[in-house]
Each structure stands twice: as C-alpha cells, then as structure tokens.
Short mmCIF file of C-alpha atoms in Angstrom, two decimals:
data_model
loop_
_atom_site.label_atom_id
_atom_site.label_comp_id
_atom_site.label_asym_id
_atom_site.label_seq_id
_atom_site.Cartn_x
_atom_site.Cartn_y
_atom_site.Cartn_z
CA MET A 1 23.59 2.84 87.99
CA CYS A 2 24.59 2.96 91.64
CA LEU A 3 27.64 0.74 91.21
CA ALA A 4 28.68 2.71 88.17
CA LEU A 5 28.49 5.95 90.09
CA LEU A 6 30.48 4.57 92.99
CA LEU A 7 33.21 3.79 90.51
CA LEU A 8 32.84 7.23 89.05
CA LEU A 9 33.22 8.94 92.38
CA ALA A 10 36.31 6.88 93.08
CA VAL A 11 38.12 7.94 89.93
CA VAL A 12 37.21 11.59 89.75
CA ALA A 13 39.57 13.73 91.78
CA ASP A 14 40.13 17.26 92.97
CA ALA A 15 37.92 20.23 92.16
CA GLN A 16 36.06 18.51 89.40
CA GLN A 17 35.16 15.65 91.69
CA SER A 18 33.06 18.04 93.71
CA LYS A 19 31.16 19.12 90.56
CA VAL A 20 30.45 15.54 89.55
CA SER A 21 29.54 14.59 93.13
CA ALA A 22 27.31 17.63 93.34
CA ALA A 23 25.59 16.67 90.10
CA TYR A 24 24.97 13.21 91.48
CA THR A 25 23.61 14.61 94.75
CA PHE A 26 21.33 17.03 92.88
CA LEU A 27 20.15 14.21 90.66
CA LYS A 28 19.24 12.03 93.66
CA SER A 29 17.24 14.87 95.19
CA GLU A 30 15.66 15.55 91.78
CA GLN A 31 17.09 19.06 91.56
CA LEU A 32 17.56 18.56 87.87
CA ASP A 33 18.48 22.11 86.85
CA SER A 34 21.30 22.16 89.39
CA ALA A 35 22.41 18.67 88.42
CA LYS A 36 22.53 19.81 84.82
CA ALA A 37 24.58 22.93 85.61
CA SER A 38 27.12 20.93 87.64
CA ILE A 39 27.55 18.09 85.16
CA ASP A 40 27.75 20.47 82.17
CA ALA A 41 30.55 22.34 83.92
CA ALA A 42 32.32 19.08 84.75
CA VAL A 43 32.35 17.72 81.20
CA LEU A 44 33.61 21.01 79.86
CA HIS A 45 36.59 20.99 82.19
CA PRO A 46 39.78 19.41 80.81
CA GLU A 47 40.19 17.23 83.90
CA THR A 48 36.86 15.46 83.42
CA SER A 49 35.98 16.11 79.79
CA ALA A 50 37.41 12.72 78.80
CA ASN A 51 35.93 10.84 81.70
CA GLY A 52 33.47 8.23 80.51
CA GLN A 53 31.66 8.06 83.83
CA ALA A 54 31.14 11.83 83.94
CA TRP A 55 29.53 11.60 80.52
CA TYR A 56 27.47 8.68 81.68
CA LEU A 57 26.18 10.77 84.60
CA ARG A 58 25.42 13.60 82.18
CA GLY A 59 23.42 11.19 80.07
CA PHE A 60 21.48 10.13 83.13
CA VAL A 61 20.79 13.74 84.20
CA TYR A 62 19.48 14.66 80.77
CA LYS A 63 17.47 11.47 80.54
CA SER A 64 15.84 12.38 83.86
CA ILE A 65 15.05 15.87 82.54
CA TYR A 66 13.49 14.28 79.47
CA ASN A 67 11.42 11.90 81.56
CA LYS A 68 10.30 14.55 84.05
CA GLN A 69 9.84 17.61 81.86
CA GLU A 70 9.91 16.82 78.15
CA LYS A 71 8.19 13.48 77.73
CA VAL A 72 5.42 15.01 75.64
CA ASN A 73 7.85 17.05 73.55
CA LYS A 74 8.58 15.02 70.43
CA LEU A 75 11.51 17.32 69.73
CA SER A 76 12.91 17.06 73.26
CA PRO A 77 16.44 18.55 73.24
CA SER A 78 17.29 16.83 76.54
CA ARG A 79 16.64 13.41 75.02
CA LEU A 80 19.19 14.15 72.30
CA GLU A 81 21.67 15.49 74.84
CA ALA A 82 21.23 12.32 76.89
CA LEU A 83 21.79 10.13 73.85
CA SER A 84 24.91 11.99 72.74
CA SER A 85 26.26 11.83 76.30
CA PHE A 86 25.76 8.07 76.54
CA ARG A 87 27.41 7.68 73.14
CA LYS A 88 30.37 9.78 74.29
CA SER A 89 30.61 7.70 77.45
CA LEU A 90 30.65 4.53 75.37
CA SER A 91 33.55 5.81 73.36
CA LEU A 92 35.55 6.85 76.44
CA ASP A 93 34.87 3.96 78.80
CA THR A 94 34.86 0.59 77.16
CA THR A 95 34.43 -1.49 80.31
CA GLN A 96 31.74 -4.12 80.08
CA GLU A 97 29.70 -2.58 82.86
CA ASN A 98 29.68 0.93 81.37
CA ARG A 99 28.93 -0.49 77.96
CA GLN A 100 25.91 -2.39 79.24
CA GLU A 101 24.59 0.61 81.12
CA CYS A 102 25.02 2.99 78.17
CA ILE A 103 23.51 0.55 75.69
CA LYS A 104 20.50 -0.01 77.93
CA ASN A 105 19.88 3.73 78.19
CA ILE A 106 20.47 4.38 74.50
CA LYS A 107 18.05 1.58 73.67
CA TYR A 108 15.39 3.06 75.90
CA LEU A 109 15.77 6.60 74.52
CA ALA A 110 16.05 5.42 70.92
CA THR A 111 12.83 3.49 71.38
CA THR A 112 11.07 6.65 72.57
CA LEU A 113 12.35 8.38 69.40
CA TYR A 114 10.94 5.57 67.27
CA ASN A 115 7.60 5.66 69.03
CA ASP A 116 7.42 9.45 68.73
CA ALA A 117 8.22 9.08 65.03
CA ALA A 118 5.32 6.64 64.69
CA ALA A 119 3.02 8.98 66.63
CA SER A 120 3.95 11.88 64.33
CA LEU A 121 2.99 10.13 61.13
CA ASP A 122 0.29 12.54 60.10
CA SER A 123 -0.06 15.36 57.59
CA VAL A 124 1.01 17.97 60.15
CA GLU A 125 3.95 16.36 61.95
CA TYR A 126 5.45 14.09 59.34
CA LYS A 127 8.70 16.08 59.22
CA VAL A 128 9.10 15.52 62.96
CA ALA A 129 8.56 11.82 62.28
CA ILE A 130 11.31 11.78 59.66
CA GLY A 131 13.72 13.66 61.95
CA ASN A 132 13.06 11.39 64.91
CA PHE A 133 13.32 8.25 62.84
CA GLY A 134 16.69 9.45 61.48
CA LYS A 135 17.94 9.98 65.04
CA PHE A 136 16.51 6.62 66.09
CA LYS A 137 18.50 4.91 63.33
CA GLU A 138 21.67 6.75 64.25
CA TYR A 139 21.50 5.54 67.86
CA TYR A 140 19.89 2.16 67.29
CA LEU A 141 22.94 1.15 65.28
CA LEU A 142 24.98 1.47 68.48
CA VAL A 143 22.61 -0.92 70.22
CA ASP A 144 22.08 -3.39 67.41
CA PRO A 145 24.55 -3.07 64.54
CA THR A 146 23.00 -6.02 62.65
CA PRO A 147 22.27 -4.51 59.19
CA ALA A 148 19.18 -6.66 58.58
CA ASN A 149 17.44 -5.45 61.74
CA ILE A 150 17.83 -1.74 61.10
CA GLN A 151 17.03 -2.32 57.43
CA GLN A 152 13.70 -3.90 58.32
CA LYS A 153 12.85 -0.95 60.55
CA ASP A 154 13.85 1.41 57.76
CA ILE A 155 11.54 -0.42 55.35
CA ASP A 156 8.64 -0.42 57.83
CA PHE A 157 9.02 3.31 58.44
CA THR A 158 9.38 4.15 54.77
CA LEU A 159 6.29 2.09 53.95
CA ALA A 160 4.35 3.98 56.60
CA ILE A 161 5.53 7.39 55.40
CA ALA A 162 4.85 6.47 51.76
CA SER A 163 1.34 5.49 52.77
CA LEU A 164 0.95 8.86 54.51
CA TYR A 165 2.25 10.77 51.46
CA THR A 166 -0.27 8.91 49.30
CA LYS A 167 -3.07 9.83 51.70
CA ILE A 168 -2.06 13.51 51.66
CA PHE A 169 -1.89 13.50 47.87
CA GLU A 170 -5.28 11.82 47.59
CA SER A 171 -6.81 14.49 49.84
CA ASP A 172 -5.96 17.17 47.25
CA ARG A 173 -4.78 15.70 43.94
CA LYS A 174 -4.35 19.04 42.24
CA GLY A 175 -2.78 21.01 45.07
CA LYS A 176 -0.54 18.38 46.66
CA THR A 177 1.17 16.80 43.68
CA GLU A 178 4.56 16.95 45.42
CA PHE A 179 3.32 14.21 47.75
CA LEU A 180 2.77 11.86 44.83
CA LYS A 181 6.42 12.36 43.92
CA LEU A 182 7.47 11.82 47.54
CA ALA A 183 5.41 8.62 47.74
CA LYS A 184 7.03 7.26 44.58
CA GLU A 185 10.49 8.17 45.90
CA ALA A 186 9.73 6.39 49.17
CA TYR A 187 8.58 3.19 47.43
CA ASN A 188 11.60 3.36 45.13
CA LYS A 189 13.83 3.61 48.18
CA ILE A 190 12.28 0.44 49.61
CA LEU A 191 12.59 -1.38 46.30
CA THR A 192 16.27 -0.48 46.09
CA ILE A 193 16.80 -2.10 49.49
CA ASP A 194 14.34 -4.95 48.96
CA PRO A 195 13.17 -5.51 45.36
CA ASN A 196 10.91 -8.32 46.58
CA ASN A 197 8.89 -6.18 48.95
CA ILE A 198 5.34 -7.03 47.94
CA PHE A 199 3.73 -3.98 49.54
CA ALA A 200 6.10 -1.53 47.88
CA ASN A 201 5.60 -3.23 44.51
CA TYR A 202 1.83 -3.33 44.83
CA ASN A 203 1.50 0.23 46.14
CA MET A 204 3.83 1.60 43.48
CA GLY A 205 1.64 -0.13 40.88
CA ILE A 206 -1.45 1.44 42.44
CA LEU A 207 0.12 4.93 42.41
CA PHE A 208 0.70 4.78 38.66
CA TYR A 209 -2.68 3.15 38.05
CA ASN A 210 -4.58 5.79 40.02
CA GLN A 211 -2.65 8.55 38.31
CA ALA A 212 -3.72 7.16 34.94
CA VAL A 213 -7.35 6.68 35.93
CA ASN A 214 -7.56 10.16 37.45
CA LEU A 215 -6.09 11.68 34.33
CA ILE A 216 -8.98 10.26 32.32
CA ASN A 217 -11.73 10.75 34.85
CA GLN A 218 -10.83 14.40 35.38
CA SER A 219 -11.14 15.12 31.66
CA ASP A 220 -14.09 17.24 30.62
CA TYR A 221 -16.63 15.92 28.12
CA ASP A 222 -15.77 18.98 26.01
CA LEU A 223 -12.27 17.73 25.42
CA ASP A 224 -11.27 17.75 21.78
CA ILE A 225 -10.39 14.42 20.18
CA VAL A 226 -6.78 15.54 19.64
CA ALA A 227 -6.46 16.41 23.33
CA LEU A 228 -8.23 13.16 24.23
CA ASN A 229 -5.60 11.28 22.23
CA ASP A 230 -2.86 12.96 24.26
CA ILE A 231 -4.65 12.08 27.49
CA GLN A 232 -4.95 8.49 26.31
CA ASP A 233 -1.24 8.38 25.38
CA ASN A 234 -0.26 9.67 28.82
CA SER A 235 -2.60 7.36 30.67
CA ILE A 236 -1.47 4.33 28.66
CA ASN A 237 2.13 5.13 29.57
CA LEU A 238 1.14 5.32 33.23
CA PHE A 239 -0.79 2.01 33.04
CA LYS A 240 2.29 0.45 31.43
CA GLU A 241 4.48 1.86 34.20
CA SER A 242 2.14 0.35 36.74
CA LEU A 243 2.25 -3.10 35.15
CA PRO A 244 5.77 -4.36 36.09
CA PHE A 245 5.23 -3.48 39.75
CA MET A 246 1.87 -5.24 39.85
CA GLU A 247 3.29 -8.25 37.98
CA LYS A 248 6.12 -8.46 40.48
CA ALA A 249 3.60 -8.36 43.33
CA TYR A 250 1.73 -11.17 41.58
CA GLU A 251 4.93 -13.20 41.20
CA LEU A 252 5.58 -12.79 44.93
CA ASP A 253 2.06 -13.86 45.91
CA PRO A 254 -0.10 -15.17 43.05
CA LYS A 255 -3.13 -15.61 45.30
CA ARG A 256 -3.32 -12.11 46.74
CA ARG A 257 -6.78 -10.73 46.01
CA GLU A 258 -5.74 -7.06 45.65
CA THR A 259 -3.01 -7.89 43.15
CA LEU A 260 -5.32 -9.97 40.98
CA LEU A 261 -7.84 -7.14 40.97
CA GLY A 262 -5.02 -4.73 40.15
CA LEU A 263 -3.80 -6.74 37.17
CA SER A 264 -7.35 -7.18 35.92
CA GLY A 265 -7.89 -3.41 36.20
CA ILE A 266 -4.66 -2.49 34.46
CA TYR A 267 -5.24 -4.84 31.53
CA PHE A 268 -8.85 -3.65 31.26
CA SER A 269 -7.59 -0.09 31.03
CA LEU A 270 -5.10 -1.11 28.37
CA ASN A 271 -8.05 -2.57 26.46
CA GLU A 272 -6.52 -6.03 26.76
CA PHE A 273 -9.73 -7.69 27.84
CA GLU A 274 -8.61 -11.33 27.53
CA LYS A 275 -5.82 -10.79 30.02
CA SER A 276 -8.10 -8.72 32.23
CA ASN A 277 -10.64 -11.55 32.30
CA MET A 278 -7.92 -14.13 32.95
CA TYR A 279 -6.95 -12.42 36.22
CA LYS A 280 -10.59 -11.86 37.08
CA GLN A 281 -11.22 -15.59 36.67
CA LYS A 282 -8.20 -16.45 38.79
CA LEU A 283 -9.63 -14.25 41.50
CA GLU A 284 -13.05 -15.87 41.21
CA GLU A 285 -11.42 -19.33 41.47
CA ILE A 286 -9.58 -18.33 44.62
CA GLU A 287 -12.67 -16.84 46.19
CA LYS A 288 -14.68 -19.93 45.30
CA HIS A 289 -12.29 -22.15 47.26
CA LYS A 290 -12.24 -19.93 50.34
CA MET B 1 17.71 6.27 91.09
CA LYS B 2 14.85 5.17 88.86
CA LYS B 3 15.07 1.96 86.95
CA LEU B 4 14.81 1.95 83.20
CA LEU B 5 11.33 1.63 81.90
CA PHE B 6 10.78 -1.19 79.48
CA ILE B 7 9.06 0.09 76.35
CA LEU B 8 8.20 -1.58 73.09
CA LEU B 9 8.57 -0.37 69.53
CA PHE B 10 5.23 0.66 68.10
CA PRO B 11 4.40 -1.66 65.17
CA LEU B 12 4.64 0.69 62.20
CA VAL B 13 3.00 -1.84 59.95
CA LEU B 14 -0.30 -0.73 61.50
CA LEU B 15 0.20 2.65 59.84
CA THR B 16 0.79 1.20 56.40
CA GLN B 17 -2.26 1.10 54.22
CA SER B 18 -2.55 -0.57 50.88
CA ALA B 19 -5.04 1.02 48.54
CA ALA B 20 -7.13 -1.42 46.57
CA ILE B 21 -7.92 -1.01 42.91
CA ARG B 22 -11.61 -0.65 42.26
CA MET B 23 -12.62 -2.32 39.02
CA ASP B 24 -15.34 0.27 38.55
CA GLN B 25 -12.63 2.93 38.30
CA ALA B 26 -11.18 1.18 35.26
CA GLU B 27 -14.64 0.79 33.78
CA GLU B 28 -15.50 4.42 34.51
CA ALA B 29 -12.32 5.58 32.79
CA GLY B 30 -13.11 3.51 29.70
CA ALA B 31 -16.66 4.85 29.71
CA ARG B 32 -15.45 8.43 30.11
CA ILE B 33 -13.28 8.13 26.99
CA LYS B 34 -16.25 6.90 24.97
CA ALA B 35 -18.52 9.62 26.36
CA ILE B 36 -15.99 12.26 25.31
CA TYR B 37 -15.85 10.75 21.83
CA ILE B 38 -19.65 10.73 21.58
CA TYR B 39 -19.87 14.34 22.67
CA ASN B 40 -17.30 15.16 20.00
CA PHE B 41 -19.51 13.47 17.40
CA THR B 42 -22.24 15.99 18.22
CA LYS B 43 -19.80 18.78 17.42
CA TYR B 44 -18.28 17.40 14.24
CA ILE B 45 -21.47 16.04 12.70
CA GLU B 46 -24.37 18.20 11.61
CA TRP B 47 -27.97 16.98 11.76
CA PRO B 48 -30.67 18.38 9.45
CA SER B 49 -32.53 21.46 10.75
CA ASP B 50 -35.66 19.49 11.68
CA TYR B 51 -33.49 17.51 14.12
CA LYS B 52 -32.39 20.66 15.96
CA GLU B 53 -35.50 20.94 18.04
CA GLY B 54 -36.48 19.07 21.16
CA ASN B 55 -34.02 16.91 23.03
CA PHE B 56 -30.90 15.48 21.44
CA VAL B 57 -31.48 11.78 22.01
CA ILE B 58 -28.72 9.20 22.42
CA GLY B 59 -30.11 5.67 22.46
CA VAL B 60 -27.99 2.84 23.80
CA PHE B 61 -28.59 -0.83 22.98
CA GLY B 62 -27.05 -3.05 25.65
CA THR B 63 -26.28 -2.92 29.32
CA ASN B 64 -23.11 -1.26 30.41
CA ILE B 65 -23.82 0.48 33.68
CA PRO B 66 -20.61 2.57 33.86
CA LEU B 67 -21.20 3.80 30.30
CA LEU B 68 -24.85 4.65 30.91
CA ASN B 69 -23.84 6.44 34.11
CA GLU B 70 -21.21 8.45 32.26
CA LEU B 71 -23.60 9.41 29.48
CA ASN B 72 -26.25 10.43 32.00
CA LYS B 73 -23.68 12.48 33.89
CA MET B 74 -22.71 14.13 30.61
CA ALA B 75 -26.37 14.85 29.88
CA THR B 76 -26.75 16.79 33.12
CA SER B 77 -23.91 19.18 32.30
CA LYS B 78 -23.78 19.45 28.51
CA THR B 79 -26.08 20.42 25.67
CA VAL B 80 -25.93 20.13 21.90
CA GLY B 81 -26.42 23.71 20.84
CA SER B 82 -29.64 24.64 22.56
CA GLN B 83 -30.82 21.02 22.78
CA LYS B 84 -30.81 19.13 26.03
CA LEU B 85 -29.15 15.74 25.97
CA GLU B 86 -31.36 12.74 26.70
CA ILE B 87 -30.00 9.25 27.21
CA LYS B 88 -32.25 6.26 26.52
CA ASN B 89 -31.41 2.65 27.19
CA LEU B 90 -33.10 0.78 24.33
CA SER B 91 -34.01 -2.82 23.71
CA ASN B 92 -36.44 -2.57 20.80
CA PRO B 93 -34.93 -1.58 17.41
CA ASN B 94 -38.15 0.32 16.60
CA ASP B 95 -37.08 2.90 19.19
CA ALA B 96 -33.89 3.69 17.26
CA ALA B 97 -35.78 5.83 14.75
CA ALA B 98 -36.36 8.53 17.35
CA CYS B 99 -32.67 8.92 18.21
CA HIS B 100 -29.98 11.28 16.93
CA ILE B 101 -27.27 8.81 17.89
CA VAL B 102 -27.81 5.07 18.23
CA TYR B 103 -25.01 3.36 20.11
CA ILE B 104 -25.00 -0.45 19.84
CA LEU B 105 -22.72 -2.05 22.44
CA SER B 106 -20.61 -5.05 21.40
CA ASP B 107 -22.83 -7.66 23.08
CA ASN B 108 -25.78 -6.32 21.07
CA SER B 109 -23.99 -6.14 17.72
CA SER B 110 -26.44 -8.64 16.25
CA GLN B 111 -29.09 -5.88 16.41
CA LEU B 112 -27.20 -3.71 13.91
CA ALA B 113 -29.05 -5.04 10.86
CA ASP B 114 -32.43 -4.41 12.49
CA VAL B 115 -31.42 -0.92 13.54
CA VAL B 116 -30.19 -0.09 10.04
CA THR B 117 -33.60 -1.07 8.70
CA LYS B 118 -35.51 0.92 11.30
CA VAL B 119 -33.57 4.17 10.84
CA LYS B 120 -33.88 4.14 7.06
CA GLY B 121 -35.01 7.60 5.91
CA LYS B 122 -34.15 9.10 9.29
CA SER B 123 -31.09 11.04 10.43
CA ALA B 124 -29.34 8.86 12.94
CA LEU B 125 -25.67 8.31 13.52
CA ILE B 126 -25.09 4.61 14.18
CA VAL B 127 -22.18 3.93 16.50
CA THR B 128 -20.93 0.40 17.24
CA ASP B 129 -18.31 -1.28 19.34
CA LYS B 130 -17.15 -4.37 17.47
CA ALA B 131 -14.64 -5.04 14.71
CA GLY B 132 -16.13 -5.07 11.22
CA MET B 133 -19.32 -3.14 12.08
CA ALA B 134 -18.37 -0.04 10.09
CA LYS B 135 -18.51 -2.22 7.00
CA GLN B 136 -21.93 -3.57 7.95
CA GLY B 137 -23.84 -0.33 8.34
CA ALA B 138 -22.36 1.60 11.27
CA GLY B 139 -21.24 5.17 10.68
CA ILE B 140 -18.63 5.05 13.43
CA ASN B 141 -17.16 2.02 15.15
CA PHE B 142 -15.00 2.11 18.27
CA SER B 143 -11.81 0.12 17.87
CA VAL B 144 -8.63 -0.42 19.86
CA VAL B 145 -5.29 0.36 18.25
CA GLU B 146 -2.15 -0.19 20.32
CA ASN B 147 -4.09 -0.11 23.61
CA LYS B 148 -5.76 3.13 22.59
CA GLN B 149 -9.45 3.76 21.98
CA LYS B 150 -9.80 4.92 18.37
CA ILE B 151 -12.62 5.27 15.90
CA GLU B 152 -13.26 3.83 12.47
CA LEU B 153 -15.46 6.00 10.26
CA ASN B 154 -17.49 5.05 7.24
CA LYS B 155 -18.36 8.38 5.60
CA ALA B 156 -20.92 6.86 3.26
CA ASN B 157 -22.76 5.21 6.16
CA ILE B 158 -22.99 8.61 7.86
CA GLU B 159 -24.02 10.66 4.85
CA LYS B 160 -26.75 8.29 3.74
CA TYR B 161 -28.74 9.46 6.76
CA LYS B 162 -28.47 13.12 5.61
CA LEU B 163 -25.76 13.90 8.15
CA LYS B 164 -22.81 16.14 7.33
CA VAL B 165 -19.48 15.07 8.78
CA ALA B 166 -16.65 17.56 9.25
CA SER B 167 -13.41 16.74 7.48
CA THR B 168 -11.55 17.14 10.80
CA LEU B 169 -13.38 14.12 12.22
CA VAL B 170 -12.80 12.12 9.06
CA GLU B 171 -9.09 12.86 9.23
CA MET B 172 -8.85 11.84 12.87
CA ALA B 173 -10.53 8.50 12.24
CA VAL B 174 -9.44 5.32 10.54
CA GLN B 175 -11.49 5.45 7.36
CA VAL B 176 -13.49 2.43 6.32
CA LYS B 177 -15.32 2.02 3.04
#
C-alpha cells in the first residue's frame, strides 16, 4: 500500500494532487469521512477520474470505512463502493503491482461477502444471502477466473439455499408452497451445471417423494373413493418423478444408505414390493458388513 | 496503514442438509389409503338393523403396525352413523363372528376358510389382501393395478351375509364372480 501511494503521489499533479494527498493524510489519521469527501471529489474531477491510483486509494478509504463502521452490516454500501473502486483501478492501471494490490483487496472483500451470504442463510435473511452471493461471484471472477472454481462455489451455495427453502416449506407445507417450487428450481439449476451431483439428485428425489407421501397422509378418512383415486394418481405421478433422481443417486453411489432407503420407500409406495425388498436387502447387506 | 486480514470462506456444505426418507412414512401412506377405503365400505354397505347398535367393530387378522395405527387413529375421529368405531387385532377365527368388518392381511390369508366358517349366519364383510381371495370367500379384496391400490368386489360374497352393497361401490370396483 505504501509504495503504491508513493507512486500515486508522484503522478498526480496540480490542484487534484492536493485532494488525493489530503485523502491519504485523512486516511492515515483515520478521519474517514474527510478522506471519503476528498477522494470522491478527486475521482469525479476530469484530471484524476481516469487515474488508477486515485481509484485504488478510494477503494482503500471505503474498505477502511467498511472495516471500522459497517462490518456488522451485511448490506454495507461502503464495501460495494470499495469493490467497485478496486475494479475501476484494475481497469485503469494494469501494472503488476497495482494488479496485485487490487486483487488482494477484492479477494478480501469478496470473501466477506461470501461469509455474510453464508451467515444470512435463514428464513429471514435469505434474500440478503442471495444478493451478497451474487456480488461475491461478480468480484470473485476478477480474482479467480477459473470457471470450475466459481462453479463449485455456485453449486455449494445453491445446495445450501435449496436446503433452506426445503426447511421453510416443511415448516408450513400449506402456507409456504412457493418454497417447494424454489427448492426444485434450485436443485434443477445445480443439475443443469452438474448432472452427476449426488446431493442434488437425492434431495430432488426426496422433494417429490415427500410431496407424494404428504398428499396421501393429509387426506381425510372421509375422502370419497373417486377423490381417493385422484389422490392416488397424483401421488403415483410424484413417486414416478422422484424415481429417476433417486436412481441416478444410486448409480453415483450404490452403497449410500439414504439412497437405498429412498429407493425402497419409493418402490414400496408404488406397490412394487419385490423391488422395494431388493433395495432393503442391499441395505441390510451393507449394514451387516460395517 | 493496516494490513489485509486473512479470512477464510465459510464452508457452505455445513449448511446443506439431506433429508432422509423414513420407511414408516411410506408404510403410513399405504395404510392411510386402505383406511380410507375401509371407511368408505362403511358408507357404501348397509348392515342389518340389529348390527346398528353398540360399537362398529373392525377386526384385523395379522400384524401390520402402521395399518393398525391408522385404523385406531381413524376410530378416534370417525363414527359409523351413531356407532363408535372399535378396532380389534384378532388371532382366533372364533372372534370374527363379533365383527362388522373382518380384515385378513395377506400373511394371514390361510385363515380365510376358517373365518368364512365362523361368520356363517352373521353379517360380516370379509376383506382380504391377496390375489384370488375374492373368489375364495372374501367380499372385497385389495389389489394393485398399475401401481394403484384398487379393490375387487364379489357381490355374492357380500350379500350372502345379509349386507346391502350400493351400486356406486360395485361400479368403482373390479367385479369378481
């Protein structure tokens, strides 16, 4: 940082130099509001608006404001200002030193976004989590453009949010049906990226299975046989929708206990007892050899 | 100037939960379907007037815990007309004579002949759960058609116990003679 700022002070001239210098001085003495006012004025001025080092300093000022005043604010505006300033600096000053400095800072701030997203994964703050994860992805790509790395993080986050949607739906099956749809969409998103994701396959299977079971178990004993037939038709369709996901999970790991139980349960519900028993026996065999 | 803090990404996998299937859920669902059918039988079949007093007794031969639980749950919330439902788990065919409905589970199908003998002259609906039973004395037999729980109905086997079966139920069932 220090070397970078020495360079900065060397290249910035005239009236704007004093604004940038002032921002730096205010920053050192932790007068962050004044540092912010000076550096905002500097980057708006035509003489310094395209100066990569001025933007870098702006990023640093806003990062300091985030660290000092907004660390507990998961929607910290200063963090986003800092990130956009470092990105701007990267685009204006492509020297190796500036690049390293900006990347380091972007990585740090992006990581705080990711961690805040993780900390917001609950029924109240999940939209904050989605927003922060989106921003994390946007900036993490500058740090690590390897598609596989960001893809894995995307899958991990989507699995976590799908799990949360399922939990919210299960807490109120009649009132929160939109969360069932959201959970299915989330698992579908993962399966589009990674069709061999065992957790997405298994959990998608479970969603359909539970939907079918709940449909039956919520039926009143008074239900007419005609209506019972309709319920059975709908539940059979859901069990059949569950099956390919559970079979895929089985193909990916034939010894996974939960999947074997799942297949046994689905076939039992489809009144295919031989197949149900076959998976039950496979499970018993595995458990015997444990 | 402060140095950058080194922070780690929180492992999101810790927030991912996989729900496990409970086999009893599947068994409960299957039992619920049968309980609904049985309650429908009480609506579509009429017992003689001397059977409309006291409790309405459903006797079950065999051990199927989820089914017995479902029937007992049903008995706490439903009635047949003004009659309370009573669920009995039976082992002795002699006890069948005191029931309105006798349900013989598949593992106990061999008891059908004995039950038929014991309920002779009584008004009991015999329900079974194994292919071919409606031809061997059962009034109604549960069967599976294209993954779906259906019923086979032998009208003669119902009426010989002085029970009247509504045409609606006959039409909804696979008829067996």
